[in-house]
Coordinates of C-alpha atoms in Angstrom, one line a residue:
Chain B
M1 CA -32.2 27.8 73.3
P2 CA -35.7 26.5 72.9
K3 CA -34.4 24.4 70.1
E4 CA -32.1 22.7 72.3
F5 CA -34.9 22.0 74.6
K6 CA -37.0 20.3 72.1
R7 CA -34.1 18.3 70.9
G8 CA -33.8 16.9 74.4
K9 CA -37.3 15.7 74.3
L10 CA -36.6 13.5 71.4
A11 CA -36.3 9.9 71.9
P12 CA -32.8 8.2 70.8
L13 CA -32.6 7.9 67.2
P14 CA -32.9 4.5 65.5
S15 CA -29.4 3.2 64.5
N16 CA -30.2 2.9 61.0
V17 CA -30.9 6.5 60.5
L18 CA -28.6 8.3 58.1
I19 CA -28.1 11.9 59.1
P20 CA -25.8 13.4 56.4
E21 CA -22.4 14.2 57.7
R22 CA -22.5 17.8 56.5
D23 CA -25.7 18.4 58.7
L24 CA -24.4 20.6 61.7
D25 CA -27.8 20.1 63.4
K26 CA -27.9 16.5 63.9
S27 CA -31.5 16.5 64.9
P28 CA -34.0 15.2 62.2
I29 CA -36.4 17.7 60.4
L30 CA -39.0 15.0 60.4
E31 CA -39.4 11.9 62.8
C32 CA -42.2 9.3 62.6
R33 CA -42.7 7.0 65.4
R34 CA -44.7 3.9 65.1
L35 CA -47.0 5.6 62.6
G36 CA -49.9 3.7 61.4
I37 CA -53.6 4.1 59.7
D38 CA -56.2 1.7 59.2
F39 CA -59.1 1.8 56.7
G40 CA -61.6 -0.4 58.2
G41 CA -59.9 -3.9 58.5
L42 CA -56.9 -2.8 56.3
R43 CA -53.9 -1.8 57.9
A44 CA -52.8 0.5 55.2
V45 CA -49.6 1.7 57.1
D46 CA -48.3 -0.1 60.2
D47 CA -45.5 0.6 62.5
L48 CA -43.7 3.1 60.2
D49 CA -40.4 4.7 62.0
L50 CA -39.0 7.1 59.8
T51 CA -36.3 10.0 60.4
I52 CA -35.1 12.6 58.0
G53 CA -32.1 14.7 58.2
R54 CA -32.2 18.3 57.7
T55 CA -30.7 18.3 54.1
E56 CA -30.9 14.7 53.3
I57 CA -32.7 13.4 50.2
A58 CA -34.4 10.3 51.2
G59 CA -36.5 7.9 49.0
L60 CA -39.5 5.9 49.7
I61 CA -40.0 3.0 47.6
G62 CA -42.1 -0.2 47.2
P63 CA -44.4 -2.2 45.0
N64 CA -47.7 -0.8 43.9
G65 CA -50.1 -0.6 46.6
A66 CA -47.3 -0.9 49.2
G67 CA -48.8 2.4 51.3
K68 CA -46.3 4.8 49.9
T69 CA -48.6 7.7 49.0
T70 CA -50.7 7.0 52.2
V71 CA -47.6 7.8 54.0
F72 CA -47.5 11.3 52.4
N73 CA -51.2 11.7 52.9
L74 CA -50.4 10.9 56.6
L75 CA -47.5 13.4 56.9
T76 CA -49.6 16.3 55.2
K77 CA -52.7 15.2 57.2
V78 CA -54.9 14.5 54.4
Y79 CA -55.5 11.4 56.8
N80 CA -55.3 11.4 60.5
P81 CA -53.0 8.6 61.7
T82 CA -54.7 5.8 63.6
R83 CA -51.4 5.3 65.9
G84 CA -48.3 6.8 66.3
S85 CA -46.8 10.3 66.0
I86 CA -45.2 12.7 63.5
L87 CA -42.8 15.2 64.7
L88 CA -41.7 18.0 62.2
D89 CA -38.6 19.7 63.5
G90 CA -39.4 18.5 67.0
T91 CA -43.1 19.5 67.1
D92 CA -45.8 17.1 67.2
T93 CA -48.5 17.6 64.3
A94 CA -51.4 15.7 66.1
G95 CA -54.4 17.8 65.6
K96 CA -53.0 19.9 62.9
T97 CA -54.8 20.4 59.6
T98 CA -53.2 20.2 55.9
V99 CA -53.1 23.9 56.2
Q100 CA -51.4 24.1 59.3
V101 CA -48.9 21.5 58.4
N102 CA -48.0 23.3 55.2
R103 CA -47.4 26.5 57.3
M104 CA -45.1 24.4 59.5
G105 CA -43.0 23.5 56.7
I106 CA -44.3 20.4 54.6
A107 CA -45.0 21.1 51.0
R108 CA -45.9 18.4 48.6
T109 CA -46.6 17.5 44.8
F110 CA -49.2 15.0 43.7
Q111 CA -48.8 11.7 41.9
N112 CA -51.6 12.8 39.5
I113 CA -50.6 16.6 38.8
R114 CA -52.8 19.0 40.8
L115 CA -52.0 22.3 39.4
F116 CA -54.7 25.2 38.9
H117 CA -55.0 24.6 35.4
N118 CA -57.2 27.4 34.3
Q119 CA -54.6 29.9 35.9
S120 CA -51.5 31.2 34.3
V121 CA -48.0 29.5 35.2
L122 CA -47.0 32.8 37.2
D123 CA -50.4 32.8 39.2
N124 CA -49.8 29.0 40.2
V125 CA -46.6 30.1 41.9
L126 CA -48.1 33.2 43.3
I127 CA -50.7 31.0 45.0
G128 CA -47.9 29.1 46.5
L129 CA -46.5 32.3 47.8
H130 CA -50.1 33.0 49.4
N131 CA -48.8 32.7 53.0
S132 CA -45.7 34.8 52.5
M133 CA -47.8 37.7 51.6
T134 CA -49.4 39.8 54.0
C135 CA -51.5 42.5 52.4
S136 CA -55.1 42.5 54.0
L137 CA -58.5 42.1 51.9
A138 CA -59.2 45.8 52.4
S139 CA -55.8 46.9 51.0
S140 CA -56.2 44.6 48.2
I141 CA -59.5 46.0 47.4
L142 CA -58.6 49.6 47.8
R143 CA -55.3 49.0 46.2
L144 CA -53.4 50.6 49.2
P145 CA -49.6 51.0 49.0
S146 CA -49.2 47.5 50.9
Y147 CA -50.9 45.8 48.0
W148 CA -48.6 47.3 45.3
K149 CA -45.6 46.4 47.4
N150 CA -46.7 42.8 48.2
E151 CA -47.7 42.3 44.6
K152 CA -44.1 43.5 43.2
I153 CA -42.1 41.4 45.7
A154 CA -44.2 38.3 45.1
R155 CA -43.9 38.7 41.4
E156 CA -40.1 38.9 41.7
R157 CA -39.9 36.1 43.8
A158 CA -42.4 34.0 41.7
M159 CA -40.1 34.6 38.6
E160 CA -37.2 33.6 40.4
Y161 CA -38.8 30.1 41.4
L162 CA -40.0 29.8 37.9
S163 CA -36.6 30.5 36.4
L164 CA -35.0 27.7 38.6
F165 CA -37.0 25.3 36.5
G166 CA -36.7 27.1 33.3
L167 CA -40.4 28.2 33.2
E168 CA -39.9 32.0 33.0
S169 CA -40.7 32.0 29.3
H170 CA -44.1 30.5 30.0
A171 CA -45.0 32.6 32.8
N172 CA -48.2 34.1 31.1
E173 CA -49.3 30.7 29.6
L174 CA -52.1 28.7 31.3
A175 CA -50.5 26.0 33.4
G176 CA -53.2 23.5 31.7
S177 CA -51.5 24.0 28.4
L178 CA -47.9 23.2 29.5
P179 CA -46.4 20.1 28.4
Y180 CA -46.4 17.0 30.9
G181 CA -42.8 17.4 32.1
A182 CA -43.1 21.2 32.8
Q183 CA -46.3 20.7 34.5
R184 CA -44.4 18.5 37.0
R185 CA -41.6 20.9 37.1
L186 CA -44.4 23.8 37.8
E187 CA -45.8 21.9 40.4
I188 CA -42.5 21.5 42.4
A189 CA -41.9 25.2 42.0
R190 CA -45.3 25.9 43.4
A191 CA -44.7 23.5 46.5
L192 CA -41.2 25.3 47.0
A193 CA -42.9 28.7 46.9
T194 CA -44.6 27.9 50.3
N195 CA -41.0 27.9 51.8
P196 CA -41.0 24.3 53.1
S197 CA -38.4 22.6 55.3
L198 CA -39.5 19.4 54.0
L199 CA -40.5 18.6 50.3
L200 CA -42.5 15.7 49.5
L201 CA -42.3 14.6 45.7
D202 CA -44.8 11.8 44.8
E203 CA -43.4 10.0 41.8
P204 CA -41.8 13.3 40.2
A205 CA -40.3 11.4 37.3
A206 CA -43.6 9.6 36.3
G207 CA -44.1 9.8 32.4
M208 CA -40.5 11.5 32.0
N209 CA -38.2 10.4 29.2
P210 CA -34.6 9.5 30.2
S211 CA -33.0 12.9 29.6
E212 CA -36.0 14.7 31.3
T213 CA -35.3 12.3 34.5
A214 CA -31.7 13.2 34.4
E215 CA -32.4 16.8 34.5
L216 CA -34.8 16.4 37.2
M217 CA -32.4 14.5 39.4
E218 CA -29.8 17.6 38.7
N219 CA -32.7 19.9 39.7
I220 CA -33.7 18.0 42.9
V221 CA -30.3 18.1 44.1
R222 CA -29.9 21.6 43.2
I223 CA -32.9 22.5 45.2
R224 CA -31.7 20.7 48.0
D225 CA -28.4 22.6 47.9
T226 CA -29.8 26.0 47.3
F227 CA -32.6 25.9 49.9
Q228 CA -31.0 23.7 52.4
I229 CA -34.1 21.6 52.9
A230 CA -34.9 17.8 53.1
V231 CA -36.4 16.1 50.2
L232 CA -38.3 12.8 50.6
L233 CA -39.5 11.3 47.2
I234 CA -41.6 8.2 46.2
E235 CA -40.3 7.0 42.8
H236 CA -40.2 3.8 40.8
D237 CA -37.5 4.8 38.6
M238 CA -34.5 3.1 40.4
N239 CA -32.0 5.0 38.5
L240 CA -33.3 8.3 40.1
V241 CA -33.6 6.7 43.5
M242 CA -30.2 4.9 43.6
G243 CA -28.7 8.0 42.1
I244 CA -29.6 10.8 44.4
C245 CA -31.1 9.4 47.5
E246 CA -29.0 9.3 50.6
G247 CA -31.3 7.2 52.6
I248 CA -34.2 4.8 51.4
C249 CA -37.0 3.2 53.1
V250 CA -38.7 0.2 51.5
L251 CA -42.4 -0.4 52.2
N252 CA -44.4 -3.6 51.4
F253 CA -47.9 -4.1 52.4
G254 CA -47.6 -1.0 54.8
K255 CA -44.7 -2.3 56.6
V256 CA -41.0 -1.3 56.6
I257 CA -39.1 -4.2 55.1
A258 CA -35.8 -2.2 54.9
K259 CA -33.8 0.9 55.5
G260 CA -30.5 2.1 54.7
S261 CA -28.2 3.4 52.1
P262 CA -28.7 2.7 48.4
E263 CA -26.0 0.1 48.5
Q264 CA -27.7 -1.8 51.4
I265 CA -31.1 -1.5 49.9
R266 CA -29.9 -2.9 46.6
E267 CA -28.3 -6.2 48.2
N268 CA -31.0 -6.5 50.8
P269 CA -32.8 -9.9 50.1
A270 CA -36.2 -8.8 51.7
V271 CA -36.2 -5.9 49.1
I272 CA -35.4 -8.2 46.1
E273 CA -38.1 -10.6 47.2
A274 CA -40.9 -8.0 47.4
Y275 CA -40.0 -6.7 44.0
L276 CA -39.3 -10.0 42.3
G277 CA -40.9 -12.8 44.3
R278 CA -39.3 -15.7 46.0
K279 CA -38.2 -17.3 42.9
G280 CA -36.2 -14.0 42.0
V281 CA -34.3 -14.2 45.1
A282 CA -33.1 -17.8 44.4
E283 CA -32.0 -16.8 41.0
A284 CA -30.1 -13.5 42.3
Chain U
M1 CA -45.0 46.3 36.7
M2 CA -46.4 46.7 33.1
N3 CA -46.9 42.9 33.1
R4 CA -48.8 42.9 36.3
N5 CA -52.4 42.4 35.2
K6 CA -53.1 40.0 32.4
N7 CA -56.9 40.9 32.4
F8 CA -56.2 44.8 32.4
G9 CA -57.5 45.3 28.8
R10 CA -60.7 43.1 29.5
N11 CA -61.4 45.1 32.6
L12 CA -61.0 48.3 31.0
L13 CA -63.3 47.5 28.1
T14 CA -65.8 46.5 30.9
F15 CA -65.6 49.7 32.5
A16 CA -65.7 51.5 29.2
V17 CA -68.8 49.8 28.2
V18 CA -70.7 50.8 31.3
I19 CA -69.8 54.3 31.2
A20 CA -70.5 54.8 27.7
A21 CA -73.9 53.6 28.3
Y22 CA -74.3 56.1 31.0
A23 CA -72.9 58.8 29.1
I24 CA -75.4 58.1 26.4
L25 CA -78.4 57.3 28.3
Q26 CA -78.2 60.0 31.0
P27 CA -78.2 63.2 28.6
M28 CA -81.0 61.4 26.9
V29 CA -83.0 61.0 30.2
L30 CA -82.2 64.6 31.1
A31 CA -83.4 66.0 27.5
G32 CA -86.5 63.8 27.9
S33 CA -85.8 62.0 24.7
V34 CA -86.2 58.4 26.3
S35 CA -89.2 56.5 26.1
A36 CA -91.3 56.4 29.5
T37 CA -91.0 52.6 29.7
L38 CA -87.3 52.8 29.2
K39 CA -86.7 55.4 31.6
G40 CA -88.6 53.4 34.2
M41 CA -86.4 50.4 33.6
L42 CA -83.1 52.0 33.8
V43 CA -82.9 51.6 37.8
P44 CA -84.2 48.0 37.8
I45 CA -81.4 47.3 35.0
C46 CA -78.8 48.7 37.1
A47 CA -79.8 46.6 40.0
Y48 CA -80.1 43.4 37.9
V49 CA -76.5 44.1 36.5
A50 CA -75.2 44.5 40.0
M51 CA -77.1 41.5 41.0
A52 CA -75.5 39.4 38.1
L53 CA -72.0 40.6 39.0
S54 CA -72.6 39.7 42.6
L55 CA -74.0 36.1 41.6
N56 CA -71.0 35.9 38.9
L57 CA -68.7 36.4 41.8
T58 CA -70.2 33.2 43.7
V59 CA -70.7 31.1 40.6
G60 CA -67.9 32.1 38.3
V61 CA -65.1 33.2 40.6
L62 CA -65.8 31.1 43.7
G63 CA -67.2 28.4 41.6
E64 CA -70.3 27.4 43.9
L65 CA -73.9 27.3 42.6
S66 CA -76.0 29.6 44.6
L67 CA -79.8 29.1 44.1
G68 CA -80.9 31.5 46.7
H69 CA -79.3 34.8 45.8
A70 CA -82.6 36.6 45.7
G71 CA -82.7 36.1 49.4
F72 CA -79.7 38.4 49.8
M73 CA -81.4 40.8 47.4
S74 CA -84.4 40.7 49.6
V75 CA -82.5 41.4 52.8
G76 CA -81.0 44.4 51.2
A77 CA -84.4 45.5 49.5
F78 CA -86.1 45.5 53.1
A79 CA -83.1 46.7 55.2
G80 CA -82.4 49.6 52.6
A81 CA -86.1 50.7 52.2
T82 CA -86.5 50.7 56.0
T83 CA -83.4 52.9 56.4
A84 CA -84.6 55.3 53.9
I85 CA -87.9 55.6 55.4
A86 CA -86.4 56.0 59.1
L87 CA -84.0 58.7 57.8
Q88 CA -86.5 60.6 55.9
Q89 CA -86.5 63.5 58.5
A90 CA -83.0 63.1 59.6
V91 CA -81.2 63.1 56.2
A92 CA -82.6 65.8 53.8
S93 CA -80.2 65.1 50.9
A94 CA -81.8 62.2 48.8
P95 CA -78.5 61.0 47.1
L96 CA -76.9 60.9 50.6
R97 CA -80.0 58.9 52.0
L98 CA -79.5 56.6 49.0
A99 CA -75.9 56.1 49.8
I100 CA -76.7 55.2 53.5
A101 CA -79.4 52.9 52.6
L102 CA -77.4 51.1 50.0
A103 CA -74.5 50.7 52.7
V104 CA -76.8 49.7 55.4
A105 CA -78.5 47.1 53.1
A106 CA -75.0 45.7 52.0
V107 CA -74.1 45.5 55.8
F108 CA -77.2 43.5 56.6
A109 CA -76.7 41.2 53.6
A110 CA -73.4 40.6 54.4
L111 CA -74.3 39.6 57.9
V112 CA -76.8 37.2 56.8
G113 CA -74.5 36.0 54.2
F114 CA -72.0 35.0 56.8
L115 CA -74.7 33.4 59.0
I116 CA -76.1 31.2 56.0
G117 CA -72.3 30.6 54.9
I118 CA -71.2 28.9 58.2
P119 CA -73.6 25.8 57.4
V120 CA -73.8 26.1 53.7
L121 CA -70.1 26.4 53.0
R122 CA -69.5 23.1 54.6
L123 CA -71.1 21.5 51.5
N124 CA -70.1 21.3 47.9
G125 CA -71.7 21.2 44.5
D126 CA -75.3 20.3 44.3
Y127 CA -76.0 20.1 48.0
L128 CA -74.7 23.6 48.4
A129 CA -77.2 24.8 45.6
I130 CA -80.2 23.1 47.1
V131 CA -79.3 24.4 50.6
T132 CA -78.9 28.0 49.1
L133 CA -82.3 27.4 47.6
A134 CA -83.9 26.6 50.8
F135 CA -82.3 29.6 52.6
G136 CA -83.6 31.7 49.8
E137 CA -87.2 30.6 50.5
I138 CA -86.7 30.8 54.3
I139 CA -85.9 34.6 54.0
K140 CA -88.7 34.9 52.0
S141 CA -91.0 33.3 54.6
I142 CA -89.5 35.3 57.4
F143 CA -90.2 38.6 55.6
N144 CA -93.8 37.6 54.7
N145 CA -94.3 37.3 58.4
L146 CA -92.4 40.1 59.7
Y147 CA -94.0 43.4 61.2
L148 CA -91.8 46.1 61.9
G149 CA -92.9 49.5 63.1
L150 CA -91.5 53.0 64.2
D151 CA -92.6 55.4 66.6
D152 CA -90.9 57.7 68.9
R153 CA -90.1 55.1 71.2
G154 CA -88.0 53.6 68.7
F155 CA -88.5 50.3 66.5
H156 CA -91.0 47.4 67.3
V157 CA -90.9 44.1 65.7
S158 CA -93.1 41.1 65.9
L159 CA -93.2 37.9 64.0
L160 CA -96.7 36.1 62.6
E161 CA -98.8 38.7 63.6
D162 CA -99.0 42.5 64.2
R163 CA -98.2 42.9 68.0
T164 CA -96.1 45.8 67.4
G165 CA -98.2 48.1 69.7
L166 CA -97.2 51.2 67.9
A167 CA -98.2 54.8 69.1
E168 CA -100.8 56.6 67.5
E169 CA -98.4 58.7 65.3
G170 CA -95.9 55.7 64.9
R171 CA -95.5 54.4 61.2
M172 CA -96.0 50.6 60.3
I173 CA -92.7 50.1 58.0
I174 CA -92.9 46.4 57.2
A175 CA -96.3 44.9 57.3
G176 CA -95.8 41.3 56.8
P177 CA -97.1 40.0 53.7
M178 CA -98.0 43.5 52.7
G179 CA -94.3 44.4 52.8
I180 CA -93.2 47.9 52.7
G181 CA -95.5 50.7 51.4
N182 CA -94.8 54.4 50.7
I183 CA -91.0 54.0 49.9
P184 CA -89.5 57.3 49.0
K185 CA -88.4 56.9 45.4
I186 CA -85.0 57.9 45.8
A187 CA -83.1 55.4 43.6
S188 CA -81.5 57.1 40.5
F189 CA -79.9 56.0 37.6
T190 CA -76.8 57.7 38.4
G191 CA -76.8 56.0 42.0
G192 CA -77.1 52.4 40.0
F193 CA -74.4 53.6 37.6
I194 CA -72.0 54.2 40.6
L195 CA -73.2 50.9 42.1
I196 CA -72.3 49.0 39.2
L197 CA -68.9 50.7 39.0
L198 CA -68.1 50.0 42.6
C199 CA -69.1 46.3 42.2
L200 CA -66.8 45.9 39.0
A201 CA -64.1 47.5 40.8
V202 CA -64.3 45.5 44.0
I203 CA -64.5 42.2 41.7
F204 CA -61.7 43.1 39.6
N205 CA -59.5 44.4 42.4
L206 CA -60.3 41.2 44.4
V207 CA -59.5 38.7 41.5
N208 CA -56.2 40.3 41.0
S209 CA -54.9 39.9 44.4
R210 CA -53.6 37.6 46.9
Q211 CA -57.3 36.8 48.3
G212 CA -58.8 36.4 45.0
R213 CA -56.2 34.0 43.7
A214 CA -56.7 32.0 46.7
V215 CA -60.6 31.8 46.1
M216 CA -59.8 30.9 42.5
A217 CA -57.3 28.3 43.6
I218 CA -59.9 26.7 45.8
R219 CA -62.5 26.8 42.8
D220 CA -59.9 24.9 40.6
N221 CA -58.5 22.4 42.9
R222 CA -59.5 22.4 46.2
I223 CA -57.0 19.6 47.6
A224 CA -53.9 21.2 46.0
A225 CA -55.1 24.8 47.4
E226 CA -55.0 23.2 51.1
S227 CA -51.6 21.6 50.2
V228 CA -50.1 24.9 49.7
G229 CA -51.7 26.5 53.1
I230 CA -54.6 28.1 51.8
P231 CA -57.3 27.9 54.3
V232 CA -60.5 27.0 52.2
T233 CA -63.4 27.8 54.4
K234 CA -62.1 31.2 55.2
Y235 CA -61.8 32.1 51.6
K236 CA -64.9 30.7 50.6
M237 CA -66.7 32.6 53.3
M238 CA -64.7 35.9 52.3
A239 CA -66.0 35.6 48.8
F240 CA -69.6 34.6 49.6
V241 CA -69.9 37.5 52.0
I242 CA -68.7 40.1 49.5
S243 CA -71.0 38.5 47.1
A244 CA -73.9 38.8 49.6
A245 CA -73.1 42.3 50.2
M246 CA -73.3 43.5 46.7
A247 CA -76.5 41.4 46.3
G248 CA -77.9 43.5 49.4
A249 CA -77.0 47.0 47.8
A250 CA -78.6 46.0 44.5
G251 CA -81.8 44.9 46.4
A252 CA -81.8 48.3 48.0
L253 CA -81.5 50.1 44.7
F254 CA -84.3 47.9 43.3
S255 CA -86.8 48.6 46.3
L256 CA -86.0 52.1 46.3
N257 CA -87.3 52.7 42.9
Y258 CA -90.8 51.5 43.7
S259 CA -93.3 52.7 46.1
T260 CA -94.1 49.1 47.3
V261 CA -92.0 46.1 47.9
V262 CA -93.2 42.6 48.9
A263 CA -91.1 39.7 49.9
N264 CA -92.7 37.5 47.2
K265 CA -91.0 39.6 44.7
F266 CA -87.6 38.0 45.7
D267 CA -88.5 34.4 45.1
F268 CA -87.0 31.3 43.3
N269 CA -87.7 32.5 40.1
T270 CA -85.8 35.7 40.4
S271 CA -82.8 33.6 41.7
I272 CA -83.0 31.5 38.5
L273 CA -83.5 34.8 36.2
I274 CA -80.2 36.3 37.8
L275 CA -78.5 32.9 37.2
V276 CA -79.8 33.0 33.7
F277 CA -78.0 36.3 33.2
V278 CA -74.7 34.7 34.7
V279 CA -74.7 31.7 32.7
F280 CA -75.9 33.7 29.6
G281 CA -73.0 36.4 29.7
G282 CA -70.6 33.6 30.8
L283 CA -69.0 32.4 34.2
G284 CA -66.5 34.7 35.3
N285 CA -66.9 37.1 32.6
M286 CA -68.1 40.2 34.1
L287 CA -68.7 42.1 30.9
G288 CA -70.9 39.3 29.8
S289 CA -73.0 39.6 32.9
V290 CA -73.4 43.3 32.4
I291 CA -74.7 42.8 28.8
A292 CA -76.8 39.8 29.6
A293 CA -78.4 41.4 32.6
A294 CA -79.3 44.7 30.7
A295 CA -80.3 42.8 27.4
L296 CA -82.5 40.1 29.3
T297 CA -84.3 42.8 31.1
I298 CA -85.0 44.8 28.2
L299 CA -86.0 42.0 26.1
P300 CA -89.4 41.0 27.6
E301 CA -90.4 44.8 27.4
A302 CA -89.2 45.0 23.7
L303 CA -91.4 42.0 22.9
R304 CA -94.6 43.5 24.3
S305 CA -96.1 43.9 20.8
F306 CA -96.1 40.0 20.5
S307 CA -98.7 40.1 23.5
N308 CA -99.3 36.7 24.6
Y309 CA -96.4 35.1 23.0
R310 CA -93.7 37.3 24.3
M311 CA -92.5 34.8 27.2
L312 CA -92.4 32.0 24.5
I313 CA -90.4 34.1 22.2
Y314 CA -88.1 35.1 25.1
A315 CA -87.4 31.5 26.0
I316 CA -86.8 30.5 22.4
V317 CA -84.3 33.5 21.9
L318 CA -82.6 32.4 25.1
I319 CA -82.3 28.9 23.7
L320 CA -81.0 29.9 20.5
V321 CA -78.4 32.2 21.8
M322 CA -77.3 29.5 24.2
L323 CA -77.0 27.0 21.3
A324 CA -75.3 29.5 19.1
T325 CA -72.6 30.7 21.5
N326 CA -71.7 27.0 22.4
N327 CA -71.6 25.9 18.6
P328 CA -68.0 24.7 18.1
T329 CA -68.1 25.9 14.3
L330 CA -69.3 29.3 15.4
K331 CA -66.7 29.6 18.1
M332 CA -64.1 28.6 15.6
L333 CA -65.4 31.4 13.2
I334 CA -65.2 33.9 16.2
G335 CA -61.8 32.6 17.2
R336 CA -60.6 33.4 13.8
T337 CA -62.0 36.8 13.3
I338 CA -61.1 38.0 16.8
P339 CA -57.2 37.6 17.6
K340 CA -56.6 35.4 20.4
R341 CA -56.9 36.4 23.9
K342 CA -53.8 35.1 25.0
G343 CA -51.7 36.8 22.2
A344 CA -53.4 39.9 22.9
A345 CA -52.5 39.7 26.6
E346 CA -48.9 39.2 25.5
S347 CA -48.7 42.1 23.4
A348 CA -50.4 44.2 25.9

């Protein structure tokens, strides 16, 4: 099996990795080794080792400016890493573009929502389905049968994705006219439509009230269960992070200061110090 | 399936307006009840409408400002006229010759669009606009210095001066700054009408397809488009080349309506004129482009009675209409009288 062969080439996993027990395939979906990027003299991310199991919900946390979004930009090849490697399902992503990495199976949302505001909610998801449609330019312009077949299937699937997030009744509205929380949900739906094996969520709960956040938590777990994919999320809402993440990685000044389960992270002195300062540790 | 095209009603209206205009004008032309001035303008109007549609694809749908669109028109005009002259004996039927000339012109313009697109589409915004402007001027200079002759040994090309060495009975087709002379006037109103319908069909079908959505996704948010796996350069190029092909066909139609065509006709002013049609009609609004191109081509002629002041009045009318259509109060008034588009789409 080619997959077995690939797995054989992987280095031994670091001891603090949490591959969920339920995963039959114990090889990680994502593995970063000594990943780093410099902006001029600034080491924005340094020596990042990160592994994520196939159906794991993992959290990436840290104070503001710790380099969390930079990690997402490295994973999606918006930036090219200065050092280290990223393996997606055992395949090195070096030299790949953002588009190619998406086709390999990484989809993301953005901290500042990036929807196609002037297009309908349905069209946003249809754009996410772009690479799963196959009709050529000629069949689109000449409206050949393959166009109609593709459109029909894509529309049905897009409506399914929308109904997962309770957006099906808004399908024909402009994406920009949706309320904030719905825009965040639509962005996740659009990312899911690209059929990823790893979903990156950048502050999915930002700007949401507690009840919306609770709903979002349920949604994330349900997405993982339904699609059997891994989720890596950046979040400042500790209730969400501690509530659904199985593994957590804490970043400060671009370096990993702690890794482990929510319980381990909560009691880690280095994490408390990063968030509260040295005095906070003494009080805690 | 019933819900599948949200712009369906509006697209239908655009076709209806074009077909109605043709259905009214064509019998009048046949009956001879149209003034000679208007009759002479019908084909140029069709060419300008097709140009406006083509540029609206680049500016409105792709979202990139092109200031050199007359360059593609020029490529089409020269390629189309050359084809028509070369096929004068081979193809007897004028409409068929027109169709072949338009197709050849579209292919040549698409080719030039592709070559120009390679460097240009790496740029964005203002930079792209300025570089397209430069390419428009380069195309003009090339045609001003191009000599192309045809004799029984085939085509002969030379640049800067006439070194084609034509045989006695050969024919000079493109004579540098003199352009092309003795063009067979085979362009017809019906031909122009069909060209407009084709352009509309291509644009509407493109916009409501996988490819068109990708193009608009790039326009709306390039970073997000990349993040969902849409190759940006490929789709920018696709839209740009289709737009260039349409401009080429429009240019061929334009040139085959006159007995001579020179490169200086397709200069920066023509590019801007077409951009005015597009902005005036509304970005991405194809019906607007059709109406604006037709109205603004007729207006200077209609103002002839004002003699010297006509271009002044033309400019003032343009400014007033632009101001009026962007006036929030007026927009609100129109919004109140006409039911909202979103509501209309939902009920349809």
